[in-house]
Amino acid sequence: QVQLVESGGGSVQAGGSLRLSCAASGGTYKSYCMAWFRQTPGSEREWVASLYTGGLNTYYLDSVKDRFTISRDNDKNTLYLRIDSLKPEDTGMYYCAATISYSCTHRTEATDFGFWGQGTQVTVSS
């Protein structure tokens, strides 16, 4: 069973940056697809970025790929999401997710992931 704990959210002004963290524990497999989703009230969770822990490829929602950077530190078992040039529309709850997999290809739906964190809130003011 994988446990995921997010941190790093907060209230920031537009144009600023944040780095979200997701500490992972409890996993016994070496290959995971890990992802970040965001959700606003009344909307479904939206995939924004993912990476495969066994490789170098990263994947992004087209609308965020110029401002979001997903990365990981294997020694710390931590996934990160850096968001630059924050916009008010980035406001939402950000969730870390994971699934046991040898690939992240085509894994962009919430139902593709079985492990979730509790989320960290990001609020961007104009």
mmCIF file of N, CA and C in Angstrom:
data_model
loop_
_atom_site.group_PDB
_atom_site.id
_atom_site.type_symbol
_atom_site.label_atom_id
_atom_site.label_comp_id
_atom_site.label_asym_id
_atom_site.label_seq_id
_atom_site.Cartn_x
_atom_site.Cartn_y
_atom_site.Cartn_z
ATOM 1 N N GLN A 1 0.842 -1.185 0.000
ATOM 2 C CA GLN A 1 0.000 0.000 0.000
ATOM 3 C C GLN A 1 0.878 1.236 0.000
ATOM 4 N N VAL A 2 0.640 2.123 -0.921
ATOM 5 C CA VAL A 2 1.414 3.340 -1.049
ATOM 6 C C VAL A 2 0.694 4.476 -0.332
ATOM 7 N N GLN A 3 1.436 5.190 0.487
ATOM 8 C CA GLN A 3 0.896 6.391 1.128
ATOM 9 C C GLN A 3 1.546 7.616 0.491
ATOM 10 N N LEU A 4 0.719 8.595 0.213
ATOM 11 C CA LEU A 4 1.181 9.826 -0.433
ATOM 12 C C LEU A 4 0.749 11.022 0.405
ATOM 13 N N VAL A 5 1.674 11.908 0.691
ATOM 14 C CA VAL A 5 1.369 13.087 1.488
ATOM 15 C C VAL A 5 1.892 14.318 0.763
ATOM 16 N N GLU A 6 0.972 15.188 0.367
ATOM 17 C CA GLU A 6 1.346 16.409 -0.331
ATOM 18 C C GLU A 6 1.608 17.552 0.652
ATOM 19 N N SER A 7 2.408 18.495 0.201
ATOM 20 C CA SER A 7 2.663 19.712 0.954
ATOM 21 C C SER A 7 3.137 20.783 -0.019
ATOM 22 N N GLY A 8 3.219 22.002 0.477
ATOM 23 C CA GLY A 8 3.786 23.070 -0.339
ATOM 24 C C GLY A 8 2.791 24.036 -0.935
ATOM 25 N N GLY A 9 1.504 23.756 -0.778
ATOM 26 C CA GLY A 9 0.511 24.686 -1.295
ATOM 27 C C GLY A 9 0.465 25.957 -0.468
ATOM 28 N N GLY A 10 -0.317 26.905 -0.929
ATOM 29 C CA GLY A 10 -0.455 28.149 -0.194
ATOM 30 C C GLY A 10 -1.166 29.194 -1.021
ATOM 31 N N SER A 11 -1.190 30.401 -0.478
ATOM 32 C CA SER A 11 -1.801 31.537 -1.159
ATOM 33 C C SER A 11 -0.701 32.426 -1.715
ATOM 34 N N VAL A 12 -0.724 32.644 -2.995
ATOM 35 C CA VAL A 12 0.318 33.439 -3.642
ATOM 36 C C VAL A 12 -0.311 34.401 -4.631
ATOM 37 N N GLN A 13 0.449 35.410 -4.982
ATOM 38 C CA GLN A 13 -0.025 36.348 -5.992
ATOM 39 C C GLN A 13 0.338 35.855 -7.389
ATOM 40 N N ALA A 14 -0.447 36.264 -8.342
ATOM 41 C CA ALA A 14 -0.179 35.906 -9.730
ATOM 42 C C ALA A 14 1.236 36.320 -10.119
ATOM 43 N N GLY A 15 1.872 35.447 -10.865
ATOM 44 C CA GLY A 15 3.246 35.697 -11.286
ATOM 45 C C GLY A 15 4.284 35.016 -10.416
ATOM 46 N N GLY A 16 3.879 34.571 -9.248
ATOM 47 C CA GLY A 16 4.797 33.904 -8.356
ATOM 48 C C GLY A 16 4.997 32.444 -8.710
ATOM 49 N N SER A 17 5.719 31.755 -7.834
ATOM 50 C CA SER A 17 6.018 30.346 -8.050
ATOM 51 C C SER A 17 5.751 29.547 -6.791
ATOM 52 N N LEU A 18 5.497 28.282 -6.979
ATOM 53 C CA LEU A 18 5.340 27.349 -5.875
ATOM 54 C C LEU A 18 5.976 26.027 -6.265
ATOM 55 N N ARG A 19 6.459 25.307 -5.248
ATOM 56 C CA ARG A 19 6.880 23.942 -5.477
ATOM 57 C C ARG A 19 6.089 23.042 -4.545
ATOM 58 N N LEU A 20 5.293 22.185 -5.125
ATOM 59 C CA LEU A 20 4.531 21.221 -4.364
ATOM 60 C C LEU A 20 5.357 19.954 -4.196
ATOM 61 N N SER A 21 5.197 19.323 -3.051
ATOM 62 C CA SER A 21 5.918 18.081 -2.777
ATOM 63 C C SER A 21 4.932 16.971 -2.463
ATOM 64 N N CYS A 22 5.320 15.759 -2.770
ATOM 65 C CA CYS A 22 4.521 14.578 -2.478
ATOM 66 C C CYS A 22 5.463 13.506 -1.947
ATOM 67 N N ALA A 23 5.395 13.278 -0.648
ATOM 68 C CA ALA A 23 6.233 12.267 -0.026
ATOM 69 C C ALA A 23 5.546 10.917 -0.116
ATOM 70 N N ALA A 24 6.249 9.948 -0.670
ATOM 71 C CA ALA A 24 5.695 8.612 -0.864
ATOM 72 C C ALA A 24 6.326 7.622 0.097
ATOM 73 N N SER A 25 5.526 6.705 0.593
ATOM 74 C CA SER A 25 6.027 5.666 1.473
ATOM 75 C C SER A 25 5.181 4.412 1.305
ATOM 76 N N GLY A 26 5.739 3.297 1.737
ATOM 77 C CA GLY A 26 4.986 2.058 1.765
ATOM 78 C C GLY A 26 5.013 1.251 0.484
ATOM 79 N N GLY A 27 5.541 1.787 -0.582
ATOM 80 C CA GLY A 27 5.547 1.054 -1.836
ATOM 81 C C GLY A 27 6.666 0.045 -1.906
ATOM 82 N N THR A 28 6.384 -1.102 -2.495
ATOM 83 C CA THR A 28 7.380 -2.154 -2.603
ATOM 84 C C THR A 28 7.779 -2.410 -4.047
ATOM 85 N N TYR A 29 7.121 -1.793 -4.989
ATOM 86 C CA TYR A 29 7.440 -1.950 -6.391
ATOM 87 C C TYR A 29 8.393 -0.848 -6.828
ATOM 88 N N LYS A 30 9.132 -1.103 -7.875
ATOM 89 C CA LYS A 30 10.091 -0.127 -8.364
ATOM 90 C C LYS A 30 9.524 0.717 -9.494
ATOM 91 N N SER A 31 8.421 0.289 -10.070
ATOM 92 C CA SER A 31 7.899 0.971 -11.246
ATOM 93 C C SER A 31 6.516 1.538 -10.976
ATOM 94 N N TYR A 32 6.453 2.827 -10.973
ATOM 95 C CA TYR A 32 5.187 3.520 -10.781
ATOM 96 C C TYR A 32 5.052 4.613 -11.828
ATOM 97 N N CYS A 33 3.836 4.866 -12.218
ATOM 98 C CA CYS A 33 3.507 6.125 -12.882
ATOM 99 C C CYS A 33 2.969 7.029 -11.778
ATOM 100 N N MET A 34 3.590 8.184 -11.634
ATOM 101 C CA MET A 34 3.155 9.140 -10.623
ATOM 102 C C MET A 34 2.707 10.417 -11.312
ATOM 103 N N ALA A 35 1.688 11.028 -10.752
ATOM 104 C CA ALA A 35 1.072 12.160 -11.438
ATOM 105 C C ALA A 35 0.579 13.215 -10.460
ATOM 106 N N TRP A 36 0.342 14.379 -11.009
ATOM 107 C CA TRP A 36 -0.334 15.457 -10.293
ATOM 108 C C TRP A 36 -1.651 15.754 -11.004
ATOM 109 N N PHE A 37 -2.682 15.901 -10.201
ATOM 110 C CA PHE A 37 -3.994 16.321 -10.673
ATOM 111 C C PHE A 37 -4.371 17.592 -9.923
ATOM 112 N N ARG A 38 -5.268 18.349 -10.507
ATOM 113 C CA ARG A 38 -5.831 19.488 -9.774
ATOM 114 C C ARG A 38 -7.342 19.446 -9.920
ATOM 115 N N GLN A 39 -7.987 20.039 -8.925
ATOM 116 C CA GLN A 39 -9.445 20.028 -8.898
ATOM 117 C C GLN A 39 -9.958 21.328 -8.312
ATOM 118 N N THR A 40 -10.963 21.882 -8.950
ATOM 119 C CA THR A 40 -11.667 23.048 -8.427
ATOM 120 C C THR A 40 -13.069 22.615 -8.032
ATOM 121 N N PRO A 41 -13.713 23.360 -7.123
ATOM 122 C CA PRO A 41 -15.062 22.975 -6.677
ATOM 123 C C PRO A 41 -16.008 22.809 -7.850
ATOM 124 N N GLY A 42 -16.721 21.699 -7.844
ATOM 125 C CA GLY A 42 -17.701 21.449 -8.885
ATOM 126 C C GLY A 42 -17.135 20.833 -10.140
ATOM 127 N N SER A 43 -15.828 20.625 -10.174
ATOM 128 C CA SER A 43 -15.189 20.053 -11.361
ATOM 129 C C SER A 43 -14.532 18.721 -11.030
ATOM 130 N N GLU A 44 -14.300 17.939 -12.053
ATOM 131 C CA GLU A 44 -13.589 16.689 -11.865
ATOM 132 C C GLU A 44 -12.091 16.953 -11.751
ATOM 133 N N ARG A 45 -11.402 15.986 -11.216
ATOM 134 C CA ARG A 45 -9.949 16.105 -11.127
ATOM 135 C C ARG A 45 -9.358 16.082 -12.532
ATOM 136 N N GLU A 46 -8.452 17.018 -12.743
ATOM 137 C CA GLU A 46 -7.828 17.187 -14.055
ATOM 138 C C GLU A 46 -6.355 16.809 -13.964
ATOM 139 N N TRP A 47 -5.944 15.910 -14.812
ATOM 140 C CA TRP A 47 -4.533 15.546 -14.867
ATOM 141 C C TRP A 47 -3.712 16.715 -15.397
ATOM 142 N N VAL A 48 -2.550 16.998 -14.770
ATOM 143 C CA VAL A 48 -1.709 18.079 -15.271
ATOM 144 C C VAL A 48 -0.302 17.606 -15.638
ATOM 145 N N ALA A 49 0.206 16.572 -14.968
ATOM 146 C CA ALA A 49 1.560 16.123 -15.279
ATOM 147 C C ALA A 49 1.801 14.740 -14.698
ATOM 148 N N SER A 50 2.724 14.006 -15.313
ATOM 149 C CA SER A 50 3.075 12.699 -14.772
ATOM 150 C C SER A 50 4.484 12.318 -15.193
ATOM 151 N N LEU A 51 5.022 11.349 -14.481
ATOM 152 C CA LEU A 51 6.306 10.782 -14.857
ATOM 153 C C LEU A 51 6.343 9.320 -14.428
ATOM 154 N N TYR A 52 7.213 8.589 -15.105
ATOM 155 C CA TYR A 52 7.416 7.176 -14.794
ATOM 156 C C TYR A 52 8.674 7.068 -13.949
ATOM 157 N N THR A 53 8.564 6.422 -12.799
ATOM 158 C CA THR A 53 9.687 6.402 -11.869
ATOM 159 C C THR A 53 10.885 5.615 -12.388
ATOM 160 N N GLY A 54 10.659 4.779 -13.379
ATOM 161 C CA GLY A 54 11.752 3.978 -13.917
ATOM 162 C C GLY A 54 12.414 4.569 -15.138
ATOM 163 N N GLY A 55 12.052 5.781 -15.504
ATOM 164 C CA GLY A 55 12.634 6.387 -16.695
ATOM 165 C C GLY A 55 12.755 7.882 -16.565
ATOM 166 N N LEU A 56 12.947 8.542 -17.689
ATOM 167 C CA LEU A 56 13.175 9.978 -17.698
ATOM 168 C C LEU A 56 12.035 10.777 -18.305
ATOM 169 N N ASN A 57 11.103 10.100 -18.932
ATOM 170 C CA ASN A 57 10.043 10.825 -19.637
ATOM 171 C C ASN A 57 9.090 11.519 -18.680
ATOM 172 N N THR A 58 8.697 12.707 -19.060
ATOM 173 C CA THR A 58 7.676 13.445 -18.340
ATOM 174 C C THR A 58 6.563 13.810 -19.313
ATOM 175 N N TYR A 59 5.391 14.011 -18.773
ATOM 176 C CA TYR A 59 4.211 14.251 -19.591
ATOM 177 C C TYR A 59 3.430 15.409 -18.971
ATOM 178 N N TYR A 60 2.901 16.281 -19.820
ATOM 179 C CA TYR A 60 2.198 17.463 -19.343
ATOM 180 C C TYR A 60 0.928 17.719 -20.128
ATOM 181 N N LEU A 61 -0.054 18.279 -19.421
ATOM 182 C CA LEU A 61 -1.210 18.861 -20.083
ATOM 183 C C LEU A 61 -0.691 20.010 -20.943
ATOM 184 N N ASP A 62 -1.152 20.094 -22.170
ATOM 185 C CA ASP A 62 -0.628 21.101 -23.090
ATOM 186 C C ASP A 62 -0.698 22.515 -22.528
ATOM 187 N N SER A 63 -1.766 22.815 -21.837
ATOM 188 C CA SER A 63 -1.984 24.190 -21.384
ATOM 189 C C SER A 63 -1.047 24.604 -20.251
ATOM 190 N N VAL A 64 -0.336 23.647 -19.648
ATOM 191 C CA VAL A 64 0.534 23.993 -18.517
ATOM 192 C C VAL A 64 2.000 23.685 -18.771
ATOM 193 N N LYS A 65 2.322 23.060 -19.885
ATOM 194 C CA LYS A 65 3.661 22.514 -20.067
ATOM 195 C C LYS A 65 4.748 23.572 -20.083
ATOM 196 N N ASP A 66 4.406 24.821 -20.337
ATOM 197 C CA ASP A 66 5.431 25.863 -20.325
ATOM 198 C C ASP A 66 5.688 26.423 -18.933
ATOM 199 N N ARG A 67 4.849 26.065 -17.971
ATOM 200 C CA ARG A 67 4.975 26.658 -16.625
ATOM 201 C C ARG A 67 5.116 25.616 -15.521
ATOM 202 N N PHE A 68 4.735 24.377 -15.794
ATOM 203 C CA PHE A 68 4.774 23.325 -14.779
ATOM 204 C C PHE A 68 5.968 22.412 -15.044
ATOM 205 N N THR A 69 6.620 22.001 -13.966
ATOM 206 C CA THR A 69 7.725 21.052 -14.089
ATOM 207 C C THR A 69 7.555 19.958 -13.047
ATOM 208 N N ILE A 70 7.431 18.738 -13.503
ATOM 209 C CA ILE A 70 7.334 17.589 -12.608
ATOM 210 C C ILE A 70 8.704 16.945 -12.497
ATOM 211 N N SER A 71 9.044 16.546 -11.291
ATOM 212 C CA SER A 71 10.344 15.911 -11.069
ATOM 213 C C SER A 71 10.248 15.002 -9.853
ATOM 214 N N ARG A 72 11.307 14.275 -9.608
ATOM 215 C CA ARG A 72 11.302 13.384 -8.442
ATOM 216 C C ARG A 72 12.703 13.290 -7.870
ATOM 217 N N ASP A 73 12.756 12.973 -6.596
ATOM 218 C CA ASP A 73 14.005 12.685 -5.910
ATOM 219 C C ASP A 73 13.853 11.277 -5.357
ATOM 220 N N ASN A 74 14.486 10.329 -6.004
ATOM 221 C CA ASN A 74 14.326 8.938 -5.597
ATOM 222 C C ASN A 74 14.903 8.683 -4.211
ATOM 223 N N ASP A 75 15.962 9.375 -3.864
ATOM 224 C CA ASP A 75 16.561 9.159 -2.539
ATOM 225 C C ASP A 75 15.599 9.575 -1.435
ATOM 226 N N LYS A 76 14.799 10.601 -1.712
ATOM 227 C CA LYS A 76 13.845 11.092 -0.719
ATOM 228 C C LYS A 76 12.445 10.536 -0.932
ATOM 229 N N ASN A 77 12.273 9.701 -1.970
ATOM 230 C CA ASN A 77 10.939 9.169 -2.295
ATOM 231 C C ASN A 77 9.914 10.287 -2.391
ATOM 232 N N THR A 78 10.290 11.331 -3.078
ATOM 233 C CA THR A 78 9.438 12.516 -3.152
ATOM 234 C C THR A 78 9.239 12.952 -4.593
ATOM 235 N N LEU A 79 8.001 13.258 -4.907
ATOM 236 C CA LEU A 79 7.609 13.799 -6.202
ATOM 237 C C LEU A 79 7.375 15.292 -6.036
ATOM 238 N N TYR A 80 7.736 16.061 -7.055
ATOM 239 C CA TYR A 80 7.576 17.512 -6.977
ATOM 240 C C TYR A 80 6.776 18.018 -8.176
ATOM 241 N N LEU A 81 6.165 19.171 -7.968
ATOM 242 C CA LEU A 81 5.567 19.909 -9.068
ATOM 243 C C LEU A 81 5.890 21.383 -8.844
ATOM 244 N N ARG A 82 6.701 21.909 -9.704
ATOM 245 C CA ARG A 82 7.002 23.337 -9.641
ATOM 246 C C ARG A 82 6.087 24.069 -10.609
ATOM 247 N N ILE A 83 5.472 25.119 -10.111
ATOM 248 C CA ILE A 83 4.579 25.930 -10.934
ATOM 249 C C ILE A 83 5.134 27.338 -10.978
ATOM 250 N N ASP A 84 5.464 27.794 -12.148
ATOM 251 C CA ASP A 84 5.975 29.150 -12.341
ATOM 252 C C ASP A 84 4.914 30.032 -12.986
ATOM 253 N N SER A 85 5.115 31.330 -12.870
ATOM 254 C CA SER A 85 4.190 32.302 -13.474
ATOM 255 C C SER A 85 2.747 31.951 -13.145
ATOM 256 N N LEU A 86 2.485 31.786 -11.870
ATOM 257 C CA LEU A 86 1.162 31.364 -11.426
ATOM 258 C C LEU A 86 0.068 32.303 -11.907
ATOM 259 N N LYS A 87 -1.052 31.709 -12.266
ATOM 260 C CA LYS A 87 -2.219 32.443 -12.731
ATOM 261 C C LYS A 87 -3.410 32.140 -11.825
ATOM 262 N N PRO A 88 -4.358 33.050 -11.725
ATOM 263 C CA PRO A 88 -5.542 32.767 -10.902
ATOM 264 C C PRO A 88 -6.233 31.450 -11.289
ATOM 265 N N GLU A 89 -6.192 31.097 -12.548
ATOM 266 C CA GLU A 89 -6.845 29.849 -12.975
ATOM 267 C C GLU A 89 -6.092 28.602 -12.532
ATOM 268 N N ASP A 90 -4.915 28.777 -11.945
ATOM 269 C CA ASP A 90 -4.206 27.639 -11.356
ATOM 270 C C ASP A 90 -4.755 27.284 -9.978
ATOM 271 N N THR A 91 -5.617 28.129 -9.453
ATOM 272 C CA THR A 91 -6.199 27.889 -8.141
ATOM 273 C C THR A 91 -6.935 26.562 -8.113
ATOM 274 N N GLY A 92 -6.708 25.797 -7.048
ATOM 275 C CA GLY A 92 -7.386 24.524 -6.892
ATOM 276 C C GLY A 92 -6.681 23.647 -5.886
ATOM 277 N N MET A 93 -7.250 22.494 -5.664
ATOM 278 C CA MET A 93 -6.617 21.496 -4.816
ATOM 279 C C MET A 93 -5.756 20.617 -5.716
ATOM 280 N N TYR A 94 -4.518 20.455 -5.325
ATOM 281 C CA TYR A 94 -3.586 19.651 -6.112
ATOM 282 C C TYR A 94 -3.352 18.323 -5.415
ATOM 283 N N TYR A 95 -3.532 17.252 -6.169
ATOM 284 C CA TYR A 95 -3.403 15.907 -5.642
ATOM 285 C C TYR A 95 -2.258 15.172 -6.312
ATOM 286 N N CYS A 96 -1.554 14.427 -5.517
ATOM 287 C CA CYS A 96 -0.540 13.497 -6.009
ATOM 288 C C CYS A 96 -1.201 12.128 -6.159
ATOM 289 N N ALA A 97 -0.849 11.416 -7.212
ATOM 290 C CA ALA A 97 -1.433 10.103 -7.463
ATOM 291 C C ALA A 97 -0.369 9.157 -7.978
ATOM 292 N N ALA A 98 -0.606 7.877 -7.764
ATOM 293 C CA ALA A 98 0.356 6.865 -8.222
ATOM 294 C C ALA A 98 -0.379 5.608 -8.636
ATOM 295 N N THR A 99 0.237 4.885 -9.561
ATOM 296 C CA THR A 99 -0.255 3.575 -9.939
ATOM 297 C C THR A 99 0.945 2.700 -10.291
ATOM 298 N N ILE A 100 0.832 1.422 -9.994
ATOM 299 C CA ILE A 100 1.899 0.485 -10.336
ATOM 300 C C ILE A 100 1.840 0.259 -11.839
ATOM 301 N N SER A 101 2.917 0.623 -12.520
ATOM 302 C CA SER A 101 2.903 0.551 -13.972
ATOM 303 C C SER A 101 4.309 0.679 -14.520
ATOM 304 N N TYR A 102 4.524 0.125 -15.715
ATOM 305 C CA TYR A 102 5.796 0.308 -16.415
ATOM 306 C C TYR A 102 5.748 1.475 -17.384
ATOM 307 N N SER A 103 4.650 2.222 -17.362
ATOM 308 C CA SER A 103 4.519 3.320 -18.306
ATOM 309 C C SER A 103 3.469 4.304 -17.819
ATOM 310 N N CYS A 104 3.627 5.561 -18.267
ATOM 311 C CA CYS A 104 2.603 6.564 -18.013
ATOM 312 C C CYS A 104 1.779 6.850 -19.267
ATOM 313 N N THR A 105 2.097 6.177 -20.342
ATOM 314 C CA THR A 105 1.421 6.437 -21.605
ATOM 315 C C THR A 105 -0.079 6.211 -21.466
ATOM 316 N N HIS A 106 -0.830 7.211 -21.880
ATOM 317 C CA HIS A 106 -2.296 7.156 -21.889
ATOM 318 C C HIS A 106 -2.902 7.127 -20.492
ATOM 319 N N ARG A 107 -2.135 7.391 -19.483
ATOM 320 C CA ARG A 107 -2.673 7.412 -18.109
ATOM 321 C C ARG A 107 -2.892 8.865 -17.709
ATOM 322 N N THR A 108 -4.073 9.376 -18.004
ATOM 323 C CA THR A 108 -4.406 10.757 -17.697
ATOM 324 C C THR A 108 -5.757 10.896 -17.012
ATOM 325 N N GLU A 109 -6.394 9.791 -16.722
ATOM 326 C CA GLU A 109 -7.672 9.832 -16.037
ATOM 327 C C GLU A 109 -7.489 9.482 -14.567
ATOM 328 N N ALA A 110 -8.310 10.074 -13.727
ATOM 329 C CA ALA A 110 -8.217 9.783 -12.298
ATOM 330 C C ALA A 110 -8.401 8.298 -12.024
ATOM 331 N N THR A 111 -9.215 7.648 -12.821
ATOM 332 C CA THR A 111 -9.475 6.219 -12.632
ATOM 333 C C THR A 111 -8.271 5.350 -13.000
ATOM 334 N N ASP A 112 -7.267 5.936 -13.635
ATOM 335 C CA ASP A 112 -6.048 5.196 -13.947
ATOM 336 C C ASP A 112 -5.130 5.045 -12.739
ATOM 337 N N PHE A 113 -5.422 5.755 -11.661
ATOM 338 C CA PHE A 113 -4.533 5.790 -10.503
ATOM 339 C C PHE A 113 -5.238 5.259 -9.264
ATOM 340 N N GLY A 114 -4.542 4.413 -8.521
ATOM 341 C CA GLY A 114 -5.162 3.774 -7.372
ATOM 342 C C GLY A 114 -4.756 4.340 -6.038
ATOM 343 N N PHE A 115 -3.676 5.115 -6.035
ATOM 344 C CA PHE A 115 -3.181 5.672 -4.773
ATOM 345 C C PHE A 115 -3.237 7.197 -4.857
ATOM 346 N N TRP A 116 -3.747 7.808 -3.806
ATOM 347 C CA TRP A 116 -3.948 9.250 -3.794
ATOM 348 C C TRP A 116 -3.513 9.857 -2.466
ATOM 349 N N GLY A 117 -3.037 11.072 -2.537
ATOM 350 C CA GLY A 117 -2.804 11.852 -1.328
ATOM 351 C C GLY A 117 -4.055 12.625 -0.967
ATOM 352 N N GLN A 118 -3.930 13.397 0.106
ATOM 353 C CA GLN A 118 -5.081 14.143 0.616
ATOM 354 C C GLN A 118 -5.239 15.498 -0.067
ATOM 355 N N GLY A 119 -4.222 15.919 -0.797
ATOM 356 C CA GLY A 119 -4.290 17.173 -1.531
ATOM 357 C C GLY A 119 -3.666 18.336 -0.790
ATOM 358 N N THR A 120 -3.237 19.326 -1.548
ATOM 359 C CA THR A 120 -2.721 20.571 -0.993
ATOM 360 C C THR A 120 -3.317 21.716 -1.788
ATOM 361 N N GLN A 121 -3.813 22.726 -1.093
ATOM 362 C CA GLN A 121 -4.548 23.814 -1.731
ATOM 363 C C GLN A 121 -3.598 24.886 -2.270
ATOM 364 N N VAL A 122 -3.853 25.288 -3.491
ATOM 365 C CA VAL A 122 -3.145 26.406 -4.102
ATOM 366 C C VAL A 122 -4.167 27.488 -4.434
ATOM 367 N N THR A 123 -3.920 28.682 -3.947
ATOM 368 C CA THR A 123 -4.802 29.811 -4.213
ATOM 369 C C THR A 123 -3.974 30.946 -4.790
ATOM 370 N N VAL A 124 -4.342 31.386 -5.981
ATOM 371 C CA VAL A 124 -3.600 32.437 -6.661
ATOM 372 C C VAL A 124 -4.496 33.661 -6.799
ATOM 373 N N SER A 125 -4.032 34.770 -6.276
ATOM 374 C CA SER A 125 -4.803 36.005 -6.354
ATOM 375 C C SER A 125 -4.215 36.920 -7.431
ATOM 376 N N SER A 126 -5.099 37.689 -8.031
ATOM 377 C CA SER A 126 -4.650 38.574 -9.123
ATOM 378 C C SER A 126 -4.210 39.923 -8.591
#
